[in-house]
Tab-separated table of C-alpha atoms in Angstrom:
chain	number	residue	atom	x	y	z
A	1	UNK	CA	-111.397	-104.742	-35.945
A	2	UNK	CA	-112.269	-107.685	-38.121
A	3	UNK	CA	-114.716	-109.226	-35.679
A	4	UNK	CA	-116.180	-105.440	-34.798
A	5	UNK	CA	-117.372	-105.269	-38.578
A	6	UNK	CA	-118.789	-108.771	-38.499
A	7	UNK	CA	-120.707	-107.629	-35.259
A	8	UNK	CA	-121.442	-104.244	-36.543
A	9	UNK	CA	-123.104	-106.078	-39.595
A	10	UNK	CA	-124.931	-108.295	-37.867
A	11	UNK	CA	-126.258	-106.051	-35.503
A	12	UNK	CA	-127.452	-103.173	-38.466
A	13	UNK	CA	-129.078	-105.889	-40.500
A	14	UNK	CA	-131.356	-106.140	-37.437
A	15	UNK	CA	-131.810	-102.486	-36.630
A	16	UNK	CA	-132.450	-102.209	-40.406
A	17	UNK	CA	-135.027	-105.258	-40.406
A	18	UNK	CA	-136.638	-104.192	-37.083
A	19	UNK	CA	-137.010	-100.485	-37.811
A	20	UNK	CA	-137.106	-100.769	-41.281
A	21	UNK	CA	-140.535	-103.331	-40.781
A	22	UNK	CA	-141.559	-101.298	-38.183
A	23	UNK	CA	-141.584	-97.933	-40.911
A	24	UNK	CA	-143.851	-99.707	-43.057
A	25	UNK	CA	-146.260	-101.016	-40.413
A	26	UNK	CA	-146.299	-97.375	-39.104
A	27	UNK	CA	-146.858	-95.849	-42.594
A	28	UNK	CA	-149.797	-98.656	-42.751
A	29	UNK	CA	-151.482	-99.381	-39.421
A	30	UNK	CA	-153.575	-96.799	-37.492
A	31	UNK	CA	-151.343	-94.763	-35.048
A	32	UNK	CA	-153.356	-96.586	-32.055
A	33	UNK	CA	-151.533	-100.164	-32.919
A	34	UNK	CA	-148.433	-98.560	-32.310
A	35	UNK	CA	-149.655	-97.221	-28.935
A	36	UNK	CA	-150.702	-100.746	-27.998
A	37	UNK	CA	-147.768	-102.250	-28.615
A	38	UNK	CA	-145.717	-99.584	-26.459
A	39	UNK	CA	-148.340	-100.276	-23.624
A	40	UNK	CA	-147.675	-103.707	-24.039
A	41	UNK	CA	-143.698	-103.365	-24.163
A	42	UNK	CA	-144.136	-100.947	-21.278
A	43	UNK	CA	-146.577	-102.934	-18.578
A	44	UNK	CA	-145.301	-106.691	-19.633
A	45	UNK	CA	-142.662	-106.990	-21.940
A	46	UNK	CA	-139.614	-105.024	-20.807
A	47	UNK	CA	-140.393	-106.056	-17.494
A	48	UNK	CA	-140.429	-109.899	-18.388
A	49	UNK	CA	-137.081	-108.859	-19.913
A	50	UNK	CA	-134.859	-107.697	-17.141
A	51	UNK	CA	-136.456	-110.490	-15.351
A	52	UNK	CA	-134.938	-113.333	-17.979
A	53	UNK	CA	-131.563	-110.966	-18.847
A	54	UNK	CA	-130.540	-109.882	-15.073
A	55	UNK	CA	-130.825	-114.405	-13.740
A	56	UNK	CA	-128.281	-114.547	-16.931
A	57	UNK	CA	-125.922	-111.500	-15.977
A	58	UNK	CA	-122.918	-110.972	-14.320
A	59	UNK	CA	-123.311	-109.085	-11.014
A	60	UNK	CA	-119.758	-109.844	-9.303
A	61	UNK	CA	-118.848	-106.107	-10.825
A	62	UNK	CA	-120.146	-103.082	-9.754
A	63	UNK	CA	-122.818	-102.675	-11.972
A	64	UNK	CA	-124.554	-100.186	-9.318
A	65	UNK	CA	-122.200	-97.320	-10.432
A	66	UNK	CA	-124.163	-96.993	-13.496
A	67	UNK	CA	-126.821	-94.245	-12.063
A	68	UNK	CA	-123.828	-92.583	-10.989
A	69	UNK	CA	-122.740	-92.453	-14.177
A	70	UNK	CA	-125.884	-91.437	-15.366
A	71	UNK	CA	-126.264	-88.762	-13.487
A	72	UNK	CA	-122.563	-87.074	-14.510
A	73	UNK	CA	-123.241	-87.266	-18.036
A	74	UNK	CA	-126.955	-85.941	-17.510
A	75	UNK	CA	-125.334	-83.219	-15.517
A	76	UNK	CA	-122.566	-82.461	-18.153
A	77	UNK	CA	-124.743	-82.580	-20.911
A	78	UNK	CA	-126.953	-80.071	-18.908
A	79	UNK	CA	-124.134	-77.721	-18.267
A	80	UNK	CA	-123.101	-77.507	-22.452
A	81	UNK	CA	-126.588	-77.251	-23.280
A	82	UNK	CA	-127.086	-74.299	-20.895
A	83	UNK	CA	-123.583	-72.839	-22.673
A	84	UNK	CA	-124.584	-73.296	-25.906
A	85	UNK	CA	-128.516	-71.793	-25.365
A	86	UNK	CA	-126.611	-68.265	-23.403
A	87	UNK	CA	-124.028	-68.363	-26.573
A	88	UNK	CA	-126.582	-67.996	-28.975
A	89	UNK	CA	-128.550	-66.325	-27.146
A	90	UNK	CA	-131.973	-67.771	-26.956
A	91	UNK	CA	-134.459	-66.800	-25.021
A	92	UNK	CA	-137.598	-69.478	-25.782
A	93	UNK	CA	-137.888	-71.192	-22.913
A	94	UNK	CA	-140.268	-73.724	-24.755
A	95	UNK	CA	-137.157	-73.692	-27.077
A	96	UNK	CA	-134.876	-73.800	-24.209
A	97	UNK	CA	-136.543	-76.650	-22.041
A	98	UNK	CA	-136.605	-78.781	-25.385
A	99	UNK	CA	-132.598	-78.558	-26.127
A	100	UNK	CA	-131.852	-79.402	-22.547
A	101	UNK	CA	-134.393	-82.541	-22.269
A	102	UNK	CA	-133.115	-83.658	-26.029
A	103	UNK	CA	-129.289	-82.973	-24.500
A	104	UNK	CA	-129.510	-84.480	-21.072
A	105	UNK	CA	-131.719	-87.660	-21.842
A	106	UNK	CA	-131.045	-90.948	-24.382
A	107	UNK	CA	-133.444	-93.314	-25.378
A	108	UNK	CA	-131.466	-95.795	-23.180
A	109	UNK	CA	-134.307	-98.471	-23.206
A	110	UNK	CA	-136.078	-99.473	-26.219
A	111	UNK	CA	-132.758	-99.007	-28.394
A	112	UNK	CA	-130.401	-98.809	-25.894
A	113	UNK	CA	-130.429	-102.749	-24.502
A	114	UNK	CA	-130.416	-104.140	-28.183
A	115	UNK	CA	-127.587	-102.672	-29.084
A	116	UNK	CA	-125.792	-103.155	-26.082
A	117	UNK	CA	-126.600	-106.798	-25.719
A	118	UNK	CA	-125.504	-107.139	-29.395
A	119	UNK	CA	-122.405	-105.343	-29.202
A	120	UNK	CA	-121.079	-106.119	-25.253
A	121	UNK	CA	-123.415	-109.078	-24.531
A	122	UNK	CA	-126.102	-110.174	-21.812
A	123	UNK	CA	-123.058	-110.309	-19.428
A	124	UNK	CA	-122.917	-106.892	-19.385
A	125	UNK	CA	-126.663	-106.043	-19.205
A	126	UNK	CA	-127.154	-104.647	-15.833
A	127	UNK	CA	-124.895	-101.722	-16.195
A	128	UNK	CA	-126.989	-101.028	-19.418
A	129	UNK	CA	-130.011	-101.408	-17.145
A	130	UNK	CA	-129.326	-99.638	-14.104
A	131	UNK	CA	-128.279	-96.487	-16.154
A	132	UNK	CA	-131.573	-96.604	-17.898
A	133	UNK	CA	-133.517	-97.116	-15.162
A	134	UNK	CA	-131.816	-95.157	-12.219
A	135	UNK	CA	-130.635	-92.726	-14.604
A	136	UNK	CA	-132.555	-92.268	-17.873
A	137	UNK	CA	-135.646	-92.794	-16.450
A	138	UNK	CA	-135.842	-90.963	-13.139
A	139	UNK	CA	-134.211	-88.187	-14.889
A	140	UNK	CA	-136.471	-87.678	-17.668
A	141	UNK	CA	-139.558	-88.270	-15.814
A	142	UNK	CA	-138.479	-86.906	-12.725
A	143	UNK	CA	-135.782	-83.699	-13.581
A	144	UNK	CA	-136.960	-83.081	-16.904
A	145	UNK	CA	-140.816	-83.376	-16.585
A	146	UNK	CA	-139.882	-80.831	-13.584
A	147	UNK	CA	-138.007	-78.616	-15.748
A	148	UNK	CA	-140.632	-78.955	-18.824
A	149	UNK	CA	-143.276	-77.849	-16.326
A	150	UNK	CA	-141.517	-74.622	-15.185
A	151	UNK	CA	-140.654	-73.238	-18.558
A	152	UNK	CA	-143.952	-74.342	-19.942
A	153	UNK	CA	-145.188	-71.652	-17.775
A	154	UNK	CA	-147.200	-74.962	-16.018
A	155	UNK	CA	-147.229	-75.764	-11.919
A	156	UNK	CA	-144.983	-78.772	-11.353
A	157	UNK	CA	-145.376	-81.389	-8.525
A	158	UNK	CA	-141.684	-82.303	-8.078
A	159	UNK	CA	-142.969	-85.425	-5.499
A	160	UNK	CA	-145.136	-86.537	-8.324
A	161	UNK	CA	-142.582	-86.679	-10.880
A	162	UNK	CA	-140.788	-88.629	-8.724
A	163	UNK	CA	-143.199	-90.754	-7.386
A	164	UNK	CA	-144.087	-91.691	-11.992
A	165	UNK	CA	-140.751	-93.011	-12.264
A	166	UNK	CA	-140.228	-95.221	-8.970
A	167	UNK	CA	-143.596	-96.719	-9.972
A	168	UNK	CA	-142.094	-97.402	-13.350
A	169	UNK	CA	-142.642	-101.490	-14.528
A	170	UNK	CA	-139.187	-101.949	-15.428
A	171	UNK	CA	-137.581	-100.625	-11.910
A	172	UNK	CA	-140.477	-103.467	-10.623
A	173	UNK	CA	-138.887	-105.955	-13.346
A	174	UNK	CA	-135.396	-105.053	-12.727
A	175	UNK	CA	-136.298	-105.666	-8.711
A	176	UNK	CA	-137.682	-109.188	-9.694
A	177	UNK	CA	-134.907	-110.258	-11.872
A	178	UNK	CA	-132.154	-109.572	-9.103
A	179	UNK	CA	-134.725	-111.524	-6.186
A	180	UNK	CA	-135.386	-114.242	-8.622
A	181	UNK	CA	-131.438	-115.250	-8.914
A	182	UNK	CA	-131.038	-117.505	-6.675
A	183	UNK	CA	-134.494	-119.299	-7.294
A	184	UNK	CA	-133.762	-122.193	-9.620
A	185	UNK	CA	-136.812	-122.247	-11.521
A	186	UNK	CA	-137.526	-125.173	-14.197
A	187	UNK	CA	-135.295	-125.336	-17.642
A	188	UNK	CA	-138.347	-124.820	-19.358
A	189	UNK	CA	-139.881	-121.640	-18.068
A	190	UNK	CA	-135.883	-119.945	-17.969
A	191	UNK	CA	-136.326	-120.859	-21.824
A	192	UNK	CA	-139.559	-119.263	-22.329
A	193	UNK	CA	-137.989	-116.378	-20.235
A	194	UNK	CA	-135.206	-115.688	-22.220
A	195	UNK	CA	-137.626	-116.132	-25.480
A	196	UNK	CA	-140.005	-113.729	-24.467
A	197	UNK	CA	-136.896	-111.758	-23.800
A	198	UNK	CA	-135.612	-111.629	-27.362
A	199	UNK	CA	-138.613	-111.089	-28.808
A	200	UNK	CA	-138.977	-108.076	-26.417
A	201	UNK	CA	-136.200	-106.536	-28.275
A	202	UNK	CA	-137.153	-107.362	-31.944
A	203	UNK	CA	-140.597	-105.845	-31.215
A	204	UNK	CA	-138.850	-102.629	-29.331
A	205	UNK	CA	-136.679	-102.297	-32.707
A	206	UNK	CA	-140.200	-102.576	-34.934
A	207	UNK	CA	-141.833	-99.882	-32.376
A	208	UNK	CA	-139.105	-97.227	-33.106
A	209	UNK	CA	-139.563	-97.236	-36.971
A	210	UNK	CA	-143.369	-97.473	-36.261
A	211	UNK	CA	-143.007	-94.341	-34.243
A	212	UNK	CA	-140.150	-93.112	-36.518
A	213	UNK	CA	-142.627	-93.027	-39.672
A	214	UNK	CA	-145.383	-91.045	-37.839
A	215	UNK	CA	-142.983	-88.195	-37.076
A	216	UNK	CA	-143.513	-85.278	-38.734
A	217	UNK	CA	-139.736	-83.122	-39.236
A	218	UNK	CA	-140.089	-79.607	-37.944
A	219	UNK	CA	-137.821	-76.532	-38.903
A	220	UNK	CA	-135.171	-76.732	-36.419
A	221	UNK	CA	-132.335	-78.933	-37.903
A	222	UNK	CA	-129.178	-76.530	-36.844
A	223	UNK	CA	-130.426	-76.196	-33.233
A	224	UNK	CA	-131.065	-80.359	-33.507
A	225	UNK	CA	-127.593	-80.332	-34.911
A	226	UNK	CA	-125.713	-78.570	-31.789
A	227	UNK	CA	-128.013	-80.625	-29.537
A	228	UNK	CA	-127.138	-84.084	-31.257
A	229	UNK	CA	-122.872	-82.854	-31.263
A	230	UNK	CA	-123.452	-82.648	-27.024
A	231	UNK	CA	-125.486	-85.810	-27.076
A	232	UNK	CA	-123.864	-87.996	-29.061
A	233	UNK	CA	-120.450	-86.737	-29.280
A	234	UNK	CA	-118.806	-85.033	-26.649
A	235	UNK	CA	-120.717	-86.145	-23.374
A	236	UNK	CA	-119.686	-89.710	-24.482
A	237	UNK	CA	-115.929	-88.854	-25.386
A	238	UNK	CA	-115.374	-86.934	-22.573
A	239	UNK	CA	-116.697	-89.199	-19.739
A	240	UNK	CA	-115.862	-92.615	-21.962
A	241	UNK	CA	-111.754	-90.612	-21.832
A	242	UNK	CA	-112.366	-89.573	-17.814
A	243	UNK	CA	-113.520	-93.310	-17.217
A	244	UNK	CA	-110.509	-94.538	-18.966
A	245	UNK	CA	-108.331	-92.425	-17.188
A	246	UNK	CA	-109.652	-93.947	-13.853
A	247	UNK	CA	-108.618	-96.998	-14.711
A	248	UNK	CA	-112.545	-98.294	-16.323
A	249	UNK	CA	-111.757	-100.198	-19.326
A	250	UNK	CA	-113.220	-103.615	-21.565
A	251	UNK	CA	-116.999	-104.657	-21.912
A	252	UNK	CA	-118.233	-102.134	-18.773
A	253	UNK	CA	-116.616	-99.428	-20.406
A	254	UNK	CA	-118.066	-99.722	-23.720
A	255	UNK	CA	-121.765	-100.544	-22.371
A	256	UNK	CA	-121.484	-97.539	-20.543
A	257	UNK	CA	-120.134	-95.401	-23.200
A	258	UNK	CA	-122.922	-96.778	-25.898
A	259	UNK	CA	-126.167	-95.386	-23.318
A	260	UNK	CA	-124.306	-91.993	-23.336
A	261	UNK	CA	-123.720	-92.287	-27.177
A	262	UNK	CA	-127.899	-92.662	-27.573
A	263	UNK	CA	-130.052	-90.305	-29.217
A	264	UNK	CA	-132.338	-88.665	-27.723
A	265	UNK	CA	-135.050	-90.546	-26.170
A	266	UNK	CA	-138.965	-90.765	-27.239
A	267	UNK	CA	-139.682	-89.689	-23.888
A	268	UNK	CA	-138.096	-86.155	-24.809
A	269	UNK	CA	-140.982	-85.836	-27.227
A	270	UNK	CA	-143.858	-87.387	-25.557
A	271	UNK	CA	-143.004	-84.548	-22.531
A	272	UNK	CA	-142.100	-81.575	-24.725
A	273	UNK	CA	-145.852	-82.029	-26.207
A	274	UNK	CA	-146.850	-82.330	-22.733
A	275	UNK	CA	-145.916	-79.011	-21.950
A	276	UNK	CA	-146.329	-77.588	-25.218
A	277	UNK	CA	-142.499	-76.775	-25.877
A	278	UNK	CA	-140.924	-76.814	-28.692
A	279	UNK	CA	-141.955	-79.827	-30.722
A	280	UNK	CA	-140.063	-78.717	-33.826
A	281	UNK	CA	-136.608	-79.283	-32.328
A	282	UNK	CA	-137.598	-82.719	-30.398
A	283	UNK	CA	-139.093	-83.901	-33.664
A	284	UNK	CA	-136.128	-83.093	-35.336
A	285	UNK	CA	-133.461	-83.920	-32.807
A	286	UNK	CA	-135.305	-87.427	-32.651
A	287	UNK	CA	-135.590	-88.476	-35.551
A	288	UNK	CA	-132.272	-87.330	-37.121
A	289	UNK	CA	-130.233	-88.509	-33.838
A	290	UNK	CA	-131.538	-92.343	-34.970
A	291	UNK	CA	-130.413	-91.423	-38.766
A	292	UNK	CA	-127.222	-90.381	-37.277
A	293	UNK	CA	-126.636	-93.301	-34.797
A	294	UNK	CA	-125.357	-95.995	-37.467
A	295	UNK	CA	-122.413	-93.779	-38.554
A	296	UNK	CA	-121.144	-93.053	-34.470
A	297	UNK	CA	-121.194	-96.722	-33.347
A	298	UNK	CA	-118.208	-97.692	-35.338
A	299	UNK	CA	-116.981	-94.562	-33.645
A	300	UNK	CA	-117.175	-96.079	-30.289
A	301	UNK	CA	-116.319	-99.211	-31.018
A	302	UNK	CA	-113.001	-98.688	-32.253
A	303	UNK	CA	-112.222	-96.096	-29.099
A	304	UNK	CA	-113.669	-98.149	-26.616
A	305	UNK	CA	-114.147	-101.448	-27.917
A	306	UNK	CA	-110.850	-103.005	-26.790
């Protein structure tokens, strides 16, 4: 538990320097910077990423099962969402489409691999990619831009929601990085790899508080609140316990459990103004799911963690 709150230290001094420079930059540099940089990140830098991390990680597991994964705790937070929205009763379906998409999808990328990689390590860092990618990713631009479209009232080219995700950089990246493994390539350009890499992950950190600063919170915090108790706290308890009680346990146990634990992802936002859904509760869910998300990881760390 000792060594947990050295790591835990470590690894909030750097969300709190990365997000916390990142707020001020936002509050500071025209909103367009920010989009640069997330081009950037998007195109070159995530991709170079996966490249450098997957020639470093561990693939004698069966790191594939991630999607699977996924998938059941995209499906499970679907099926409470749906629960809660009939128990109270609303109707919205802007409202409606914006609880399931902030329920069902984490931001599994951008603050997803730093924290995994400082918590479990780069060992590790293909299940943490191949839920993000075949899972988070697919889903949210795939299933969720789907579902957006329909209760947006807008037509919705299932093929072509499809077709946004497979042509996704990082699915390219995470394609080169398991080719490239058995290419020995020169000490000096694996170097520059794996520094590019790191440097991917400080500037993902800075993008979220620039982001973070140029939100806006709407008036939806107890509907946030429900979504962010699915999200964050019972899709990853029950599926980190079912896990456990098939016999999943140590590092690709916890990796797994942290993507689940995620708030909700950027992406959530980006397609509920899309479809002009309810950007109240994504703002809110958002923004107060990365407030929250300091305060769970200890959570998970001492269930999991051992």
């Amino acid at each position: 538990m000792a060594l947990n709150a050295v790591v835990l230290g470590k690894l909030y001094a750097t969300l709190a320097g990365g997000v916390g420079l990142g707020v001020l930059l936002g509050r500071w540099l025209p909103a367009r910077v920010s989009g640069a940089i997330g081009q950037g990140l998007f195109w070159v830098g995530v991709p170079l990423s996966c490249v450098a991390f997957l020639r470093q990680t561990d693939l004698s597991g069966q790191a594939w099962l991630a999607p699977l994964v996924a998938w059941g705790s995209i499906a499970l937070a679907g099926c409470l969402a749906w629960g809660w929205l009939h128990w109270q009763g609303v109707t919205a379906p802007q409202r409606r489409a914006s609880f399931w998409l902030g329920s069902m999808f984490g931001n599994t990328g951008y603050l997803g691999f730093p924290i995994a990689l400082a918590l479990v390590g780069s060992g590790q860092f293909a299940w943490a990619l191949f839920f993000d990618v075949a899972g988070t990713t697919l889903g949210a631009y795939g299933v969720g831009s789907a579902l957006a479209a329909r209760l947006g009232g807008q037509s919705s080219d299932g093929w072509g929601m499809v077709r946004a995700g497979l042509v996704n950089p990082t699915v390219w990246g995470a394609l080169a990085g398991l080719g490239s493994r058995s290419i020995a390539l020169p000490q000096v350009i694996d170097r520059g790899l794996t520094a590019i890499a790191w440097t991917v992950v400080a500037l993902a950190l800075v993008l979220i508080g620039m982001r973070l600063s140029q939100l806006r919170w709407g008036n939806a915090t107890a509907p946030a609140i429900a979504l962010l108790v699915i999200k964050m706290a019972i899709v990853p308890l029950v599926v980190g316990l079912t896990l456990r009680g098939w016999g999943w346990q140590g590092p690709t146990l916890l990796v797994l459990v942290l993507q689940m634990a995620m708030p909700p992802a950027f992406a959530c936002l980006v397609i509920a103004e899309a479809y002009d859904l309810d950007r109240d509760l994504a703002v809110s869910s958002v923004a107060l799911g990365t407030v929250v998300l300091p305060f769970t990881l200890p959570l998970w760390l001492w269930l999991f963690g051992a």
